[in-house]
CSV table of C-alpha atoms and ligand atoms in Angstrom, one decimal:
chain,number,residue,atom,x,y,z
I,25,MET,CA,203.5,-26.9,16.9
I,26,ALA,CA,204.5,-26.4,13.3
I,27,LYS,CA,205.1,-22.9,12.0
I,28,ALA,CA,201.8,-21.3,11.0
I,29,ASN,CA,203.1,-19.2,8.1
I,30,ILE,CA,203.8,-22.2,5.9
I,31,ASP,CA,201.1,-23.3,3.4
I,32,LEU,CA,201.6,-26.4,1.3
I,33,THR,CA,198.0,-26.7,0.2
I,34,GLY,CA,197.7,-28.0,-3.4
I,35,ARG,CA,201.4,-28.9,-3.6
I,36,ASN,CA,202.6,-32.3,-5.0
I,37,PHE,CA,205.0,-34.3,-2.9
I,38,LEU,CA,207.3,-35.9,-5.5
I,39,THR,CA,210.9,-35.4,-4.2
I,40,LEU,CA,212.3,-33.3,-1.4
I,41,LYS,CA,214.3,-31.3,-4.0
I,42,ASP,CA,211.1,-29.3,-4.4
I,43,PHE,CA,210.9,-28.3,-0.7
I,44,ASN,CA,213.0,-25.9,1.3
I,45,LYS,CA,214.3,-26.5,4.8
I,46,ASP,CA,211.4,-24.7,6.6
I,47,GLU,CA,208.8,-26.6,4.6
I,48,ILE,CA,210.5,-30.0,5.5
I,49,LEU,CA,210.7,-29.0,9.2
I,50,TYR,CA,207.1,-28.0,9.1
I,51,LEU,CA,206.1,-31.5,7.9
I,52,ILE,CA,208.2,-33.1,10.6
I,53,ASP,CA,206.6,-30.9,13.2
I,54,LEU,CA,203.2,-31.6,11.9
I,55,ALA,CA,203.9,-35.4,12.0
I,56,GLN,CA,205.0,-35.0,15.6
I,57,ASP,CA,201.8,-33.2,16.4
I,58,TYR,CA,199.7,-35.9,14.8
I,59,LYS,CA,201.7,-38.5,16.6
I,60,ASP,CA,201.0,-36.8,20.0
I,61,LYS,CA,197.3,-36.5,19.2
I,62,LYS,CA,197.1,-40.2,18.2
I,63,LYS,CA,198.7,-41.2,21.5
I,64,LYS,CA,196.2,-39.1,23.4
I,65,GLY,CA,193.2,-40.3,21.4
I,66,ILE,CA,192.4,-36.8,20.1
I,67,PRO,CA,190.4,-37.1,16.8
I,68,VAL,CA,191.8,-35.4,13.7
I,69,ASP,CA,189.1,-36.2,11.2
I,70,ASP,CA,189.1,-32.7,9.6
I,71,TYR,CA,189.1,-34.1,6.1
I,72,ARG,CA,185.7,-35.9,6.2
I,73,GLY,CA,184.1,-36.5,2.9
I,74,LYS,CA,187.5,-36.5,1.0
I,75,ASN,CA,188.9,-39.5,-0.8
I,76,VAL,CA,192.3,-40.6,-1.9
I,77,ALA,CA,193.5,-43.1,-4.5
I,78,LEU,CA,196.5,-45.3,-3.7
I,79,ILE,CA,198.2,-46.7,-6.8
I,80,PHE,CA,200.8,-49.4,-6.1
I,81,GLU,CA,202.7,-50.8,-9.1
I,82,LYS,CA,205.2,-52.4,-6.6
I,83,THR,CA,204.3,-54.2,-3.4
I,84,SER,CA,204.2,-52.5,0.0
I,85,THR,CA,203.5,-53.1,3.7
I,86,ARG,CA,204.4,-49.9,5.5
I,87,THR,CA,203.5,-47.3,2.9
I,88,ARG,CA,200.2,-48.8,2.0
I,89,CYS,CA,199.1,-49.3,5.6
I,90,SER,CA,200.3,-45.8,6.5
I,91,PHE,CA,198.2,-44.2,3.8
I,92,GLU,CA,195.2,-46.3,4.6
I,93,VAL,CA,195.3,-45.7,8.4
I,94,ALA,CA,196.2,-42.0,8.0
I,95,ALA,CA,193.4,-41.4,5.5
I,96,SER,CA,190.9,-43.1,7.8
I,97,ASP,CA,192.1,-41.1,10.9
I,98,LEU,CA,191.8,-37.9,8.9
I,99,GLY,CA,188.2,-38.9,8.0
I,100,MET,CA,188.9,-39.8,4.4
I,101,GLY,CA,188.0,-42.7,2.2
I,102,SER,CA,190.7,-44.5,0.3
I,103,THR,CA,190.9,-46.9,-2.7
I,104,TYR,CA,193.8,-49.2,-3.1
I,105,LEU,CA,194.8,-50.1,-6.7
I,106,ASP,CA,197.1,-53.1,-6.6
I,107,PRO,CA,200.0,-53.9,-9.0
I,108,SER,CA,197.8,-56.0,-11.3
I,109,GLY,CA,194.3,-54.9,-10.7
I,110,SER,CA,194.0,-51.7,-12.7
I,111,GLN,CA,194.4,-50.6,-16.4
I,112,ILE,CA,197.3,-48.2,-15.6
I,113,GLY,CA,200.0,-48.3,-18.2
I,114,LYS,CA,198.6,-51.5,-19.8
I,115,LYS,CA,195.3,-50.4,-21.4
I,116,GLU,CA,195.3,-46.8,-20.2
I,117,SER,CA,198.1,-44.1,-20.3
I,118,ILE,CA,199.3,-42.4,-17.2
I,119,ALA,CA,197.9,-39.1,-18.5
I,120,ASP,CA,194.4,-40.5,-19.0
I,121,THR,CA,194.5,-42.3,-15.7
I,122,ALA,CA,195.5,-39.1,-14.0
I,123,ARG,CA,192.6,-37.2,-15.5
I,124,VAL,CA,190.1,-39.9,-14.5
I,125,LEU,CA,191.3,-40.2,-10.9
I,126,GLY,CA,191.6,-36.4,-10.6
I,127,ARG,CA,187.8,-36.2,-11.1
I,128,MET,CA,187.0,-38.6,-8.4
I,129,TYR,CA,189.7,-38.2,-5.7
I,130,ASP,CA,191.2,-35.3,-3.7
I,131,GLY,CA,194.7,-36.7,-3.8
I,132,ILE,CA,196.6,-39.6,-5.4
I,133,GLU,CA,199.5,-41.7,-4.1
I,134,TYR,CA,201.7,-43.5,-6.6
I,135,ARG,CA,204.4,-46.2,-6.0
I,136,GLY,CA,206.1,-47.5,-9.1
I,137,PHE,CA,209.1,-47.3,-11.4
I,138,GLU,CA,210.5,-44.2,-13.0
I,139,GLN,CA,210.2,-40.8,-11.4
I,140,SER,CA,208.9,-39.5,-14.8
I,141,ILE,CA,205.7,-41.5,-14.3
I,142,VAL,CA,204.8,-39.9,-11.0
I,143,GLU,CA,205.7,-36.5,-12.5
I,144,GLU,CA,203.4,-37.2,-15.5
I,145,LEU,CA,200.6,-38.2,-13.1
I,146,ALA,CA,201.1,-35.0,-11.2
I,147,GLU,CA,201.0,-32.9,-14.4
I,148,TYR,CA,197.6,-34.2,-15.4
I,149,ALA,CA,195.8,-35.1,-12.2
I,150,GLY,CA,194.8,-31.6,-11.0
I,151,VAL,CA,195.0,-32.8,-7.4
I,152,PRO,CA,198.0,-33.3,-5.1
I,153,VAL,CA,200.1,-36.4,-6.0
I,154,TRP,CA,202.3,-38.1,-3.4
I,155,ASN,CA,205.3,-40.2,-4.4
I,156,GLY,CA,205.1,-43.5,-2.4
I,157,LEU,CA,208.4,-44.6,-3.9
I,158,THR,CA,210.0,-44.6,-7.3
I,159,ASN,CA,213.3,-46.0,-8.5
I,160,GLU,CA,214.8,-42.6,-7.9
I,161,TYR,CA,213.2,-41.3,-4.7
I,162,HIS,CA,211.3,-42.2,-1.5
I,163,PRO,CA,210.3,-38.8,0.0
I,164,THR,CA,207.5,-39.9,2.4
I,165,GLN,CA,210.1,-42.2,4.1
I,166,MET,CA,212.3,-39.1,4.7
I,167,ILE,CA,209.9,-37.3,6.9
I,168,ALA,CA,209.5,-40.4,9.1
I,169,ASP,CA,213.3,-40.9,9.2
I,170,MET,CA,214.1,-37.3,10.2
I,171,LEU,CA,211.3,-37.4,12.8
I,172,THR,CA,212.9,-40.6,14.2
I,173,VAL,CA,216.4,-39.1,14.3
I,174,ARG,CA,215.1,-36.0,16.1
I,175,GLU,CA,213.1,-38.1,18.6
I,176,LYS,CA,216.1,-40.3,19.3
I,177,LEU,CA,219.0,-37.8,19.2
I,178,GLY,CA,217.2,-34.6,20.1
I,179,ARG,CA,218.6,-32.7,17.0
I,180,LEU,CA,219.1,-32.9,13.3
I,181,GLU,CA,221.7,-30.2,12.5
I,182,GLY,CA,225.3,-31.5,12.8
I,183,VAL,CA,224.3,-35.2,13.0
I,184,LYS,CA,226.8,-37.5,11.3
I,185,PHE,CA,224.5,-39.7,9.2
I,186,VAL,CA,226.1,-42.7,7.4
I,187,TYR,CA,224.4,-44.6,4.6
I,188,MET,CA,225.8,-48.0,3.7
I,189,GLY,CA,224.9,-50.1,0.7
I,190,ASP,CA,223.4,-49.1,-2.7
I,191,ALA,CA,223.6,-45.3,-2.4
I,192,ARG,CA,222.6,-44.7,-6.1
I,193,TYR,CA,219.0,-45.8,-5.6
I,194,ASN,CA,215.8,-44.3,-4.1
I,195,MET,CA,216.9,-44.5,-0.4
I,196,GLY,CA,220.5,-43.3,-0.9
I,197,ASN,CA,219.4,-40.4,-3.1
I,198,SER,CA,216.6,-39.3,-0.9
I,199,LEU,CA,218.6,-39.5,2.4
I,200,MET,CA,221.4,-37.4,0.8
I,201,ILE,CA,218.9,-34.8,-0.3
I,202,VAL,CA,217.1,-34.5,3.1
I,203,CYS,CA,220.3,-34.5,5.1
I,204,ALA,CA,221.8,-31.8,2.8
I,205,LYS,CA,218.7,-29.6,3.1
I,206,LEU,CA,218.5,-30.0,6.9
I,207,GLY,CA,222.2,-29.5,7.8
I,208,LEU,CA,223.2,-33.1,8.7
I,209,HIS,CA,226.6,-34.5,7.6
I,210,PHE,CA,225.8,-37.2,5.1
I,211,VAL,CA,228.3,-39.9,4.4
I,212,ALA,CA,227.8,-42.5,1.6
I,213,CYS,CA,230.0,-45.3,2.8
I,214,THR,CA,230.1,-47.9,0.0
I,215,ALA,CA,231.9,-49.3,-3.0
I,216,LYS,CA,232.7,-46.6,-5.6
I,217,GLU,CA,230.3,-48.0,-8.2
I,218,TYR,CA,227.4,-47.6,-5.7
I,219,PHE,CA,228.0,-43.8,-5.0
I,220,PRO,CA,225.1,-41.5,-5.9
I,221,ALA,CA,225.1,-39.9,-9.4
I,222,PRO,CA,227.6,-36.9,-9.7
I,223,GLU,CA,224.9,-34.4,-10.7
I,224,LEU,CA,222.8,-35.2,-7.7
I,225,VAL,CA,225.9,-35.0,-5.4
I,226,LYS,CA,226.6,-31.6,-6.9
I,227,GLN,CA,223.0,-30.4,-6.2
I,228,CYS,CA,223.2,-31.7,-2.7
I,229,GLU,CA,226.5,-30.0,-2.0
I,230,ALA,CA,224.8,-26.7,-2.9
I,231,TYR,CA,222.0,-27.5,-0.4
I,232,ALA,CA,224.5,-28.5,2.2
I,233,GLY,CA,226.5,-25.3,1.6
I,234,ALA,CA,223.4,-23.3,2.6
I,235,SER,CA,222.4,-25.5,5.6
I,236,GLY,CA,225.7,-26.1,7.2
I,237,GLY,CA,225.7,-29.8,6.3
I,238,SER,CA,228.2,-31.7,4.2
I,239,ILE,CA,228.4,-34.6,1.7
I,240,THR,CA,231.2,-37.2,1.9
I,241,LEU,CA,231.6,-40.2,-0.4
I,242,THR,CA,234.0,-42.9,0.9
I,243,GLU,CA,234.9,-46.5,0.4
I,244,ASP,CA,236.7,-46.6,3.7
I,245,VAL,CA,234.4,-48.4,6.3
I,246,MET,CA,236.3,-47.5,9.5
I,247,GLU,CA,236.9,-43.9,8.5
I,248,GLY,CA,233.3,-43.5,7.1
I,249,THR,CA,231.6,-44.8,10.2
I,250,LYS,CA,233.9,-43.4,12.8
I,251,ASP,CA,231.9,-41.5,15.5
I,252,ALA,CA,228.7,-41.7,13.5
I,253,ASP,CA,225.4,-40.7,15.1
I,254,VAL,CA,223.3,-42.7,12.7
I,255,ILE,CA,224.1,-45.9,10.6
I,256,TYR,CA,221.5,-46.5,7.9
I,257,THR,CA,221.2,-49.3,5.4
I,258,ASP,CA,218.6,-50.7,2.9
I,259,VAL,CA,218.3,-53.9,0.9
I,260,TRP,CA,221.0,-54.5,-1.7
I,261,VAL,CA,218.6,-55.4,-4.5
I,262,SER,CA,215.5,-53.2,-4.8
I,263,MET,CA,212.0,-54.0,-6.0
I,264,GLY,CA,211.9,-54.2,-9.8
I,265,GLU,CA,215.6,-55.2,-10.2
I,266,PRO,CA,216.4,-58.5,-11.9
I,267,ASP,CA,217.5,-61.5,-9.8
I,268,ALA,CA,220.7,-61.6,-11.9
I,269,VAL,CA,222.2,-58.7,-9.9
I,270,TRP,CA,222.2,-60.5,-6.6
I,271,GLU,CA,225.6,-62.1,-7.2
I,272,GLU,CA,227.4,-58.8,-8.0
I,273,ARG,CA,225.7,-56.9,-5.2
I,274,ILE,CA,226.7,-59.5,-2.6
I,275,LYS,CA,230.2,-59.4,-3.8
I,276,ALA,CA,230.5,-55.6,-3.9
I,277,LEU,CA,228.5,-54.7,-0.8
I,278,MET,CA,229.4,-57.4,1.7
I,279,PRO,CA,232.3,-55.2,3.0
I,280,TYR,CA,229.6,-52.6,3.8
I,281,GLN,CA,227.3,-55.0,5.8
I,282,VAL,CA,226.3,-53.3,9.0
I,283,ASN,CA,227.7,-55.5,11.8
I,284,GLN,CA,228.7,-55.1,15.4
I,285,LYS,CA,232.3,-54.0,14.5
I,286,ILE,CA,230.8,-51.1,12.6
I,287,MET,CA,228.4,-50.1,15.4
I,288,ASP,CA,231.4,-50.3,17.9
I,289,ASN,CA,233.1,-47.7,15.7
I,290,THR,CA,230.2,-45.2,16.2
I,291,LYS,CA,229.3,-42.9,19.1
I,292,ASN,CA,227.9,-44.5,22.3
I,293,SER,CA,224.6,-42.7,21.6
I,294,SER,CA,224.4,-43.9,18.0
I,295,ILE,CA,221.3,-45.5,16.4
I,296,PHE,CA,220.8,-48.0,13.6
I,297,MET,CA,218.1,-47.3,11.0
I,298,HIS,CA,216.6,-49.2,8.1
I,299,CYS,CA,213.5,-48.3,6.0
I,300,LEU,CA,212.5,-52.1,6.0
I,301,PRO,CA,211.9,-54.7,4.8
I,302,ALA,CA,215.4,-56.0,5.9
I,303,PHE,CA,217.3,-59.2,5.1
I,304,HIS,CA,218.8,-60.0,8.6
I,305,ASP,CA,217.8,-63.7,9.0
I,306,LEU,CA,216.4,-66.7,7.1
I,307,LYS,CA,212.8,-66.2,8.1
I,308,THR,CA,211.7,-65.0,4.6
I,309,LYS,CA,211.3,-66.7,1.2
I,310,ILE,CA,214.0,-64.6,-0.4
I,311,GLY,CA,216.3,-65.0,2.6
I,312,LYS,CA,216.1,-68.8,2.2
I,313,GLU,CA,216.6,-68.7,-1.6
I,314,ILE,CA,219.7,-66.4,-1.2
I,315,HIS,CA,221.0,-68.7,1.5
I,316,GLU,CA,220.7,-71.8,-0.7
I,317,LYS,CA,222.3,-70.0,-3.7
I,318,PHE,CA,225.1,-68.0,-1.9
I,319,GLY,CA,225.4,-69.6,1.5
I,320,ILE,CA,224.9,-66.3,3.5
I,321,THR,CA,222.5,-66.1,6.4
I,322,GLU,CA,222.1,-62.3,6.6
I,323,MET,CA,222.8,-59.5,4.2
I,324,GLU,CA,222.8,-55.7,4.6
I,325,VAL,CA,222.6,-55.9,8.4
I,326,THR,CA,223.4,-58.7,10.8
I,327,ASP,CA,220.7,-60.1,13.0
I,328,GLU,CA,222.7,-59.0,16.1
I,329,VAL,CA,222.6,-55.3,15.1
I,330,PHE,CA,219.0,-55.5,13.8
I,331,GLU,CA,217.8,-56.9,17.2
I,332,SER,CA,220.1,-54.7,19.3
I,333,ALA,CA,219.1,-51.8,21.6
I,334,LYS,CA,220.6,-49.4,19.1
I,335,SER,CA,218.1,-50.5,16.4
I,336,VAL,CA,215.2,-48.1,16.1
I,337,VAL,CA,213.6,-49.6,13.0
I,338,PHE,CA,210.2,-50.2,14.4
I,339,ASP,CA,209.8,-46.7,15.8
I,340,GLU,CA,210.9,-45.6,12.4
I,341,ALA,CA,208.2,-47.8,10.8
I,342,GLU,CA,205.5,-46.4,13.1
I,343,ASN,CA,206.6,-42.9,12.1
I,344,ARG,CA,205.7,-43.6,8.5
I,345,MET,CA,202.0,-43.4,9.4
I,346,HIS,CA,202.3,-40.1,11.4
I,347,SER,CA,204.4,-38.5,8.6
I,348,ILE,CA,202.2,-39.7,5.7
I,349,LYS,CA,199.2,-38.2,7.7
I,350,ALA,CA,201.1,-34.9,7.9
I,351,ILE,CA,202.0,-34.9,4.2
I,352,MET,CA,198.3,-35.6,3.1
I,353,ALA,CA,196.9,-33.1,5.6
I,354,ALA,CA,199.4,-30.3,4.7
I,355,THR,CA,198.7,-30.6,0.9
I,356,LEU,CA,194.9,-31.1,1.0
I,357,LYS,CA,192.3,-28.5,2.1
I,358,PRO,CA,190.4,-29.6,5.2
I,359,SER,CA,186.7,-30.2,4.5
I,360,GLU,CA,184.1,-27.5,4.9
I,361,TYR,CA,181.8,-29.7,7.0
I,362,LYS,CA,181.4,-28.8,10.6
P,646,LIG,N1,209.8,-48.7,3.9
P,646,LIG,C1,208.8,-49.0,3.0
P,646,LIG,O1,208.5,-48.2,2.1
P,646,LIG,O2,208.2,-50.1,3.2
P,646,LIG,P1,207.1,-50.8,2.3
P,646,LIG,O3,207.8,-51.2,1.0
P,646,LIG,O4,206.6,-52.0,3.1
P,646,LIG,O5,206.0,-49.8,2.0
P,647,LIG,N1,215.3,-49.6,-2.1
P,647,LIG,C1,214.2,-50.3,-1.6
P,647,LIG,C2,213.4,-49.5,-0.7
P,647,LIG,C3,212.2,-50.3,-0.1
P,647,LIG,C4,211.4,-49.4,0.9
P,647,LIG,C5,213.4,-50.7,-2.9
P,647,LIG,O1,213.2,-49.9,-3.7
P,647,LIG,O2,212.9,-51.9,-3.0
């Protein structure tokens, strides 16, 4: 089980830049422990009587359900505040909202736009705040992703982890940070204008220097993906971005679509990962609209790869719940009730 000497009680969970390697490994171990207990039917409701607020200014399936199921399993109540159903940012400032919710809840999850919003919430709330996704970072996803890599490949250090697509946004940024902190070899394989920001790359190079990992940015698909252990991608247009960017994204990122040729260039033991939701067929409203406008039937990943034996995307999605449970449990104090 997770190392006993690590105590994250009272900490916010806003970006993995704030956590060291041992703390991140502790959360992955704790998530594994909660997963094992869930499979065995062992109750973990040590947080009875606590309550958490879940603020979503953008939509969600996995993150919302993970927080709600995890809170319930831990014995806690939860309140979901949807993208339109609260006063936040419209009639009430973030600072005022934080001070109200901090009086009623033991922890607050926030999904929304700029990272500065979740930081302000954390500054004023007086209780732990968890980042459920901002434009810049998606840290809860990272614990699930690293748990999944470790389950599938048996290790983290030394793994060649290739991210394809828009590497400047929440997923590319967060994966580069977690890989650098944990000693993986992170490759952003994409068009130059979609490379992560130079300041963040510099910071991550320093993390990688300490962990034995590395950071590579390349436009060369065959070189970038050669002998990869993990191929990872995400949607090309993220929540909150204008529809007008579809055309330029498709043009710039189509050479970086994850297809069978790319998977054939990786190790035999490689896996395909995606945070989901994914555009891999025409069974969605957006998929159909894009098909009508641009004539394509799949985008960041082909249906063939998505549905292949190498694809671990649904194990990865399940791990969101176990890891969010670990993040809440690690940062909250268990209840005093016996
Ligand atoms: N991966 C992820 O965050 O999914 P949702 O947007 O459904 O929460
Ligand atoms: N980059 C995506 C991630 C979704 C989980 C978005 O922000 O929409």
